[in-house]
Coordinates of N, CA and C and ligand atoms in Angstrom, one line a residue:
M1 N -51.5 12.1 -149.1 CA -50.8 11.7 -147.8 C -51.7 11.0 -146.9
L2 N -51.2 9.9 -146.4 CA -52.0 9.1 -145.4 C -51.5 9.3 -144.0
I3 N -52.3 9.8 -143.1 CA -51.9 10.0 -141.7 C -52.8 9.1 -140.9
S4 N -52.2 8.3 -140.0 CA -53.1 7.5 -139.1 C -52.9 7.9 -137.7
F5 N -53.9 7.5 -136.9 CA -54.0 7.8 -135.5 C -54.3 6.5 -134.7
E6 N -53.5 6.3 -133.8 CA -53.6 5.0 -133.0 C -53.6 5.3 -131.5
G7 N -54.0 4.3 -130.8 CA -54.0 4.4 -129.3 C -55.1 3.6 -128.7
L8 N -55.1 3.5 -127.4 CA -56.1 2.8 -126.7 C -57.5 3.3 -127.0
D9 N -58.5 2.5 -126.8 CA -59.9 2.9 -126.9 C -60.1 4.2 -126.1
N10 N -60.8 5.2 -126.6 CA -61.1 6.4 -125.9 C -59.9 7.4 -125.7
C11 N -58.8 7.1 -126.5 CA -57.7 8.0 -126.3 C -57.9 9.4 -126.9
G12 N -58.9 9.5 -127.8 CA -59.2 10.8 -128.4 C -58.9 10.9 -129.9
K13 N -58.8 9.8 -130.5 CA -58.5 9.7 -132.0 C -59.6 10.5 -132.8
T14 N -60.8 10.1 -132.5 CA -61.9 10.7 -133.3 C -62.0 12.2 -133.1
T15 N -61.8 12.7 -131.8 CA -61.8 14.1 -131.5 C -60.7 14.8 -132.3
I16 N -59.5 14.3 -132.3 CA -58.4 15.0 -133.0 C -58.6 14.9 -134.5
V17 N -59.1 13.8 -135.0 CA -59.3 13.7 -136.5 C -60.3 14.7 -136.9
G18 N -61.4 14.8 -136.1 CA -62.5 15.8 -136.4 C -61.9 17.2 -136.4
K19 N -61.1 17.6 -135.4 CA -60.5 18.9 -135.4 C -59.6 19.2 -136.5
L20 N -58.8 18.2 -136.9 CA -57.8 18.4 -138.0 C -58.6 18.6 -139.3
K21 N -59.6 17.8 -139.5 CA -60.4 17.9 -140.7 C -60.9 19.4 -140.8
K22 N -61.5 19.9 -139.7 CA -62.0 21.3 -139.7 C -60.9 22.3 -140.0
Y23 N -59.7 22.0 -139.4 CA -58.6 22.9 -139.6 C -58.1 23.0 -141.0
Y24 N -58.0 21.8 -141.6 CA -57.5 21.7 -143.0 C -58.6 22.3 -144.0
D25 N -59.9 22.0 -143.6 CA -60.9 22.6 -144.5 C -60.8 24.1 -144.5
G26 N -60.5 24.7 -143.3 CA -60.4 26.1 -143.2 C -59.2 26.6 -144.1
L27 N -58.3 25.8 -144.3 CA -57.1 26.2 -145.1 C -57.3 25.8 -146.6
N28 N -58.5 25.3 -146.9 CA -58.8 24.8 -148.2 C -57.9 23.7 -148.7
I29 N -57.4 22.9 -147.7 CA -56.6 21.7 -148.1 C -57.6 20.5 -148.1
L30 N -57.6 19.8 -149.2 CA -58.5 18.7 -149.4 C -58.2 17.6 -148.4
T31 N -59.1 17.3 -147.6 CA -58.9 16.3 -146.5 C -60.2 15.4 -146.4
D32 N -59.9 14.1 -146.1 CA -61.0 13.2 -145.8 C -60.6 12.4 -144.6
F33 N -61.6 11.8 -143.9 CA -61.3 10.9 -142.8 C -62.1 9.7 -142.9
T34 N -61.5 8.6 -142.4 CA -62.2 7.3 -142.4 C -61.9 6.5 -141.1
R35 N -62.9 5.7 -140.7 CA -62.6 4.8 -139.6 C -63.3 3.5 -139.8
E36 N -63.1 2.5 -138.9 CA -63.7 1.2 -139.1 C -65.3 1.4 -139.0
F37 N -65.9 0.3 -139.4 CA -67.4 0.2 -139.2 C -68.2 1.0 -140.2
E38 N -67.5 1.6 -141.2 CA -68.2 2.5 -142.2 C -68.7 1.6 -143.4
T39 N -68.1 0.4 -143.5 CA -68.5 -0.4 -144.7 C -69.5 -1.5 -144.2
N40 N -70.1 -2.2 -145.1 CA -71.0 -3.3 -144.8 C -70.3 -4.4 -143.9
I41 N -69.0 -4.6 -144.3 CA -68.2 -5.6 -143.5 C -68.0 -5.0 -142.1
G42 N -67.7 -3.7 -142.0 CA -67.5 -3.1 -140.7 C -68.7 -3.2 -139.8
R43 N -69.9 -3.0 -140.5 CA -71.1 -3.1 -139.7 C -71.4 -4.5 -139.2
E44 N -71.0 -5.5 -140.1 CA -71.1 -6.9 -139.7 C -70.2 -7.2 -138.5
I45 N -69.0 -6.6 -138.5 CA -68.1 -6.8 -137.4 C -68.8 -6.5 -136.1
K46 N -69.4 -5.3 -136.1 CA -70.1 -4.8 -134.9 C -71.2 -5.8 -134.5
E47 N -72.0 -6.3 -135.5 CA -73.1 -7.2 -135.2 C -72.6 -8.5 -134.6
M48 N -71.5 -9.0 -135.3 CA -70.9 -10.3 -134.8 C -70.3 -10.2 -133.4
S49 N -69.7 -9.0 -133.2 CA -69.1 -8.8 -131.9 C -70.2 -8.8 -130.8
K50 N -71.3 -8.1 -131.1 CA -72.4 -8.0 -130.1 C -73.0 -9.4 -129.9
A51 N -73.1 -10.2 -131.0 CA -73.6 -11.6 -130.9 C -72.6 -12.5 -130.2
G52 N -71.4 -12.1 -130.0 CA -70.4 -12.9 -129.3 C -69.9 -14.0 -130.2
V53 N -69.9 -13.8 -131.5 CA -69.4 -14.9 -132.4 C -68.1 -14.5 -133.2
L54 N -67.5 -13.4 -132.7 CA -66.2 -13.1 -133.3 C -65.1 -13.7 -132.6
D55 N -64.1 -14.3 -133.3 CA -62.9 -14.7 -132.6 C -61.7 -14.0 -133.2
P56 N -60.5 -14.1 -132.6 CA -59.4 -13.3 -133.1 C -59.0 -13.5 -134.6
V57 N -59.2 -14.7 -135.1 CA -58.8 -15.0 -136.5 C -59.8 -14.3 -137.4
L58 N -61.1 -14.4 -137.1 CA -62.1 -13.8 -137.9 C -61.9 -12.3 -137.8
K59 N -61.6 -11.7 -136.7 CA -61.3 -10.3 -136.6 C -60.2 -9.9 -137.5
T60 N -59.1 -10.7 -137.5 CA -58.0 -10.3 -138.4 C -58.5 -10.2 -139.9
Y61 N -59.2 -11.2 -140.3 CA -59.7 -11.1 -141.7 C -60.7 -10.0 -142.0
L62 N -61.7 -9.9 -141.0 CA -62.8 -8.9 -141.3 C -62.3 -7.5 -141.2
F63 N -61.5 -7.2 -140.2 CA -61.0 -5.8 -140.1 C -60.1 -5.5 -141.3
A64 N -59.3 -6.5 -141.8 CA -58.5 -6.2 -143.0 C -59.4 -6.0 -144.2
A65 N -60.5 -6.7 -144.3 CA -61.4 -6.6 -145.4 C -62.1 -5.2 -145.4
D66 N -62.5 -4.8 -144.2 CA -63.1 -3.5 -144.0 C -62.1 -2.4 -144.4
R67 N -60.9 -2.6 -143.9 CA -59.8 -1.6 -144.2 C -59.5 -1.5 -145.7
Y68 N -59.5 -2.7 -146.3 CA -59.1 -2.8 -147.8 C -60.2 -2.0 -148.6
I69 N -61.4 -2.2 -148.3 CA -62.5 -1.5 -149.0 C -62.3 0.0 -148.9
R70 N -61.9 0.5 -147.7 CA -61.8 1.9 -147.5 C -60.5 2.4 -148.1
T71 N -59.5 1.6 -148.1 CA -58.2 2.1 -148.8 C -58.4 2.2 -150.3
K72 N -59.2 1.3 -150.9 CA -59.5 1.3 -152.3 C -60.2 2.6 -152.7
I73 N -61.1 3.1 -151.8 CA -61.9 4.3 -152.1 C -60.9 5.5 -152.3
Y74 N -59.8 5.5 -151.5 CA -58.9 6.6 -151.6 C -57.7 6.4 -152.5
E75 N -57.7 5.3 -153.2 CA -56.5 4.9 -153.9 C -55.9 6.0 -154.8
E76 N -56.7 6.8 -155.4 CA -56.3 7.8 -156.3 C -56.0 9.1 -155.6
D77 N -56.2 9.2 -154.3 CA -56.2 10.5 -153.6 C -55.0 10.8 -152.8
Y78 N -54.2 9.8 -152.6 CA -53.1 10.0 -151.6 C -52.1 11.1 -152.0
N79 N -52.0 11.4 -153.3 CA -51.1 12.4 -153.7 C -51.7 13.8 -153.8
S80 N -53.0 13.8 -153.7 CA -53.7 15.1 -153.8 C -54.4 15.6 -152.6
K81 N -54.6 14.7 -151.7 CA -55.4 15.0 -150.5 C -54.7 14.5 -149.2
I82 N -55.2 14.9 -148.1 CA -54.8 14.3 -146.8 C -55.9 13.4 -146.4
I83 N -55.5 12.1 -146.2 CA -56.5 11.1 -145.8 C -56.2 10.7 -144.3
L84 N -57.1 11.0 -143.4 CA -56.9 10.8 -142.0 C -57.5 9.4 -141.7
F85 N -56.7 8.5 -141.2 CA -57.3 7.2 -140.8 C -57.4 7.1 -139.3
D86 N -58.6 7.0 -138.8 CA -58.8 6.8 -137.3 C -58.7 5.3 -137.1
R87 N -57.5 4.9 -136.8 CA -57.0 3.5 -136.8 C -56.6 3.0 -138.2
Y88 N -55.5 2.3 -138.2 CA -55.0 1.7 -139.5 C -54.5 0.3 -139.1
Y89 N -53.7 -0.3 -140.0 CA -53.4 -1.7 -139.7 C -52.5 -1.9 -138.5
Q90 N -51.9 -0.9 -137.9 CA -51.1 -1.1 -136.7 C -52.0 -1.5 -135.6
S91 N -53.3 -1.1 -135.6 CA -54.3 -1.6 -134.6 C -54.4 -3.1 -134.7
A92 N -54.4 -3.6 -135.9 CA -54.6 -5.1 -136.0 C -53.4 -5.8 -135.3
L93 N -52.2 -5.3 -135.5 CA -51.0 -5.9 -134.9 C -51.2 -5.8 -133.4
A94 N -51.5 -4.6 -132.9 CA -51.5 -4.5 -131.4 C -52.6 -5.3 -130.8
Y95 N -53.8 -5.2 -131.4 CA -55.0 -5.9 -130.7 C -54.9 -7.4 -130.9
R96 N -54.4 -7.9 -132.0 CA -54.3 -9.4 -132.2 C -53.1 -9.9 -131.3
M97 N -52.1 -9.2 -131.2 CA -51.0 -9.7 -130.3 C -51.5 -9.8 -128.9
A98 N -52.3 -8.8 -128.5 CA -52.9 -8.9 -127.2 C -53.8 -10.1 -127.0
E99 N -54.2 -10.7 -128.1 CA -55.0 -11.9 -128.1 C -54.2 -13.1 -128.5
N100 N -52.9 -13.0 -128.3 CA -52.0 -14.1 -128.6 C -52.0 -14.7 -130.0
I101 N -52.3 -13.8 -131.0 CA -52.2 -14.3 -132.3 C -50.8 -13.9 -132.9
D102 N -50.3 -14.8 -133.7 CA -49.0 -14.7 -134.2 C -48.8 -13.4 -135.0
K103 N -47.8 -12.6 -134.6 CA -47.6 -11.3 -135.2 C -47.3 -11.4 -136.7
N104 N -46.5 -12.3 -137.0 CA -46.1 -12.4 -138.5 C -47.2 -12.8 -139.4
W105 N -48.1 -13.6 -138.8 CA -49.3 -14.0 -139.6 C -50.2 -12.7 -139.8
V106 N -50.4 -11.9 -138.8 CA -51.2 -10.7 -138.9 C -50.5 -9.7 -139.9
K107 N -49.2 -9.6 -139.7 CA -48.4 -8.8 -140.6 C -48.5 -9.1 -142.0
N108 N -48.5 -10.4 -142.3 CA -48.6 -10.9 -143.7 C -49.9 -10.5 -144.3
I109 N -51.0 -10.7 -143.6 CA -52.3 -10.4 -144.1 C -52.4 -8.9 -144.3
N110 N -51.8 -8.1 -143.5 CA -51.9 -6.6 -143.7 C -50.8 -6.0 -144.5
R111 N -50.0 -6.9 -145.2 CA -48.9 -6.4 -146.0 C -49.3 -5.6 -147.2
I112 N -50.6 -5.9 -147.6 CA -51.1 -5.2 -148.8 C -51.3 -3.7 -148.6
F113 N -51.3 -3.2 -147.4 CA -51.7 -1.8 -147.1 C -50.5 -0.9 -147.3
R114 N -50.7 0.2 -147.9 CA -49.7 1.2 -148.0 C -49.2 1.7 -146.6
E115 N -47.9 2.0 -146.5 CA -47.4 2.5 -145.2 C -48.0 3.9 -145.0
P116 N -48.3 4.3 -143.8 CA -48.8 5.6 -143.6 C -47.6 6.6 -143.7
D117 N -47.8 7.8 -144.1 CA -46.8 8.8 -144.2 C -46.4 9.3 -142.8
M118 N -47.4 9.3 -141.9 CA -47.2 9.7 -140.5 C -48.2 8.8 -139.6
I119 N -47.7 8.5 -138.5 CA -48.6 7.8 -137.5 C -48.5 8.6 -136.2
F120 N -49.6 8.9 -135.7 CA -49.7 9.6 -134.4 C -50.2 8.6 -133.4
Y121 N -49.4 8.3 -132.3 CA -49.9 7.4 -131.3 C -50.3 8.3 -130.1
I122 N -51.6 8.2 -129.7 CA -52.0 9.0 -128.6 C -52.0 8.2 -127.3
D123 N -51.1 8.7 -126.4 CA -50.8 7.9 -125.3 C -51.6 8.2 -124.0
I124 N -52.5 7.3 -123.7 CA -53.2 7.5 -122.4 C -53.1 6.2 -121.6
T125 N -53.3 6.2 -120.3 CA -53.2 5.0 -119.5 C -54.4 4.2 -119.7
P126 N -54.4 2.9 -119.4 CA -55.6 2.0 -119.4 C -56.6 2.5 -118.5
Q127 N -56.2 3.1 -117.3 CA -57.2 3.6 -116.4 C -57.9 4.8 -116.9
E128 N -57.2 5.6 -117.7 CA -57.9 6.8 -118.3 C -58.9 6.3 -119.4
S129 N -58.4 5.3 -120.1 CA -59.3 4.7 -121.2 C -60.6 4.2 -120.5
I130 N -60.5 3.6 -119.4 CA -61.7 3.0 -118.8 C -62.5 4.2 -118.2
R131 N -61.9 5.2 -117.6 CA -62.6 6.3 -117.0 C -63.4 7.0 -118.1
R132 N -62.9 7.1 -119.3 CA -63.6 7.9 -120.4 C -64.7 7.0 -121.0
N133 N -64.7 5.7 -120.7 CA -65.7 4.9 -121.3 C -67.1 5.1 -120.8
T134 N -68.1 5.0 -121.7 CA -69.5 5.2 -121.3 C -70.3 3.9 -121.7
D135 N -71.4 3.7 -121.1 CA -72.2 2.5 -121.4 C -72.6 2.4 -122.8
T136 N -72.8 3.6 -123.4 CA -73.3 3.7 -124.8 C -72.2 3.4 -125.8
K137 N -71.0 3.4 -125.4 CA -69.9 3.2 -126.4 C -69.7 1.8 -126.8
F138 N -69.5 1.5 -128.0 CA -69.2 0.2 -128.5 C -67.8 -0.2 -128.3
N139 N -67.6 -1.3 -127.6 CA -66.2 -1.8 -127.5 C -66.1 -3.2 -127.9
I140 N -65.1 -3.4 -128.7 CA -64.9 -4.8 -129.3 C -64.1 -5.7 -128.4
I141 N -63.3 -5.0 -127.6 CA -62.5 -5.8 -126.6 C -63.1 -5.7 -125.3
E142 N -63.3 -6.8 -124.6 CA -63.7 -6.8 -123.2 C -62.7 -6.1 -122.4
F143 N -63.0 -5.2 -121.5 CA -62.0 -4.7 -120.6 C -61.7 -5.8 -119.6
A144 N -60.4 -6.0 -119.5 CA -60.0 -7.1 -118.6 C -59.4 -6.7 -117.3
W145 N -59.3 -5.4 -117.1 CA -58.7 -5.0 -115.8 C -59.6 -4.9 -114.7
Ligands
ATP201 N1 -57.6 15.4 -124.8 C1 -58.6 14.9 -124.1 N2 -58.7 15.1 -122.8 C2 -59.7 14.5 -122.1 N3 -60.8 13.9 -122.6 C3 -60.8 13.8 -124.0 C4 -59.7 14.2 -124.8 N4 -59.9 13.9 -126.1 C5 -61.1 13.3 -126.1 N5 -61.6 13.2 -124.8 C6 -62.8 12.5 -124.4 O1 -62.6 11.1 -124.4 C7 -63.7 10.4 -125.0 C8 -63.3 9.6 -126.2 O2 -62.9 10.5 -127.2 P1 -62.9 10.0 -128.7 O3 -64.2 9.4 -129.1 O4 -62.3 11.1 -129.5 O5 -61.8 8.9 -128.6 P2 -61.5 7.7 -129.6 O6 -60.1 7.3 -129.3 O7 -61.9 8.0 -131.0 O8 -62.5 6.6 -129.0 P3 -62.9 5.2 -129.6 O9 -62.0 4.2 -129.0 O10 -64.4 5.0 -129.3 O11 -62.7 5.3 -131.1 C9 -64.8 11.4 -125.3 O12 -65.7 11.5 -124.2 C10 -64.0 12.7 -125.5 O13 -64.7 13.9 -125.2
LIG202 C1 -58.7 -1.6 -136.7 C2 -58.9 -2.6 -135.7 C3 -59.6 -2.2 -134.5 N1 -59.8 -3.2 -133.6 C4 -60.6 -2.8 -132.3 C5 -59.9 -1.7 -131.5 C6 -61.1 -1.1 -130.9 O1 -61.4 -1.8 -129.7 C7 -62.3 -1.3 -131.8 C8 -62.5 -0.1 -132.7 O2 -63.1 0.9 -132.0 P1 -62.6 2.4 -131.9 O3 -63.8 3.1 -131.7 O4 -61.9 2.7 -133.2 O5 -61.6 2.5 -130.8 O6 -61.8 -2.3 -132.7 C9 -59.3 -4.4 -133.7 O7 -59.5 -5.3 -132.8 N2 -58.6 -4.8 -134.8 C10 -58.4 -3.9 -135.8 O8 -57.8 -4.3 -136.9

């Protein structure tokens, strides 16, 4: 089963995914979790973002490549394990649309990904997202408010 978690930066995805992993481990239910920036391409996204050389088109391709590598790892596991995705392709749609990139183009690139069995959207306000932010946190989107 593939379960994904979405929401604004700092909404609490990683906290919830961590707690769920512990909970399922306690029940001996096989569970794994994954998030962006775990692959070489993911790390490159971070470096390019810090260097200011990422644009929305590059982000679309690179995040999809990072996601593709991670989905391949779990290809055989969806029927036997719970795979928790801390962000999935819905983030690509939301974040690229916010950057005025054509939704259908982003959708087409992300068509290769299996649909999640469940998506949890964690709803916080932009103000709360900013309030929870710390200087040490990596943000790929400049806060515009
Ligand atoms: N339910 C909650 N209420 C208040 N604060 C919370 C809650 N859940 C998480 N936080 C706090 O919000 C901050 C961000 O949490 P977390 O890293 O889990 O969010 P995230 O959505 O994974 O963030 P990121 O956008 O960096 O991936 C942390 O300081 C965390 O302690
Ligand atoms: C998957 C994906 C993510 N992003 C953005 C969204 C966030 O600002 C960062 C990821 O950081 P977080 O710690 O997981 O919140 O990357 C994006 O722009 N496009 C994507 O496809």
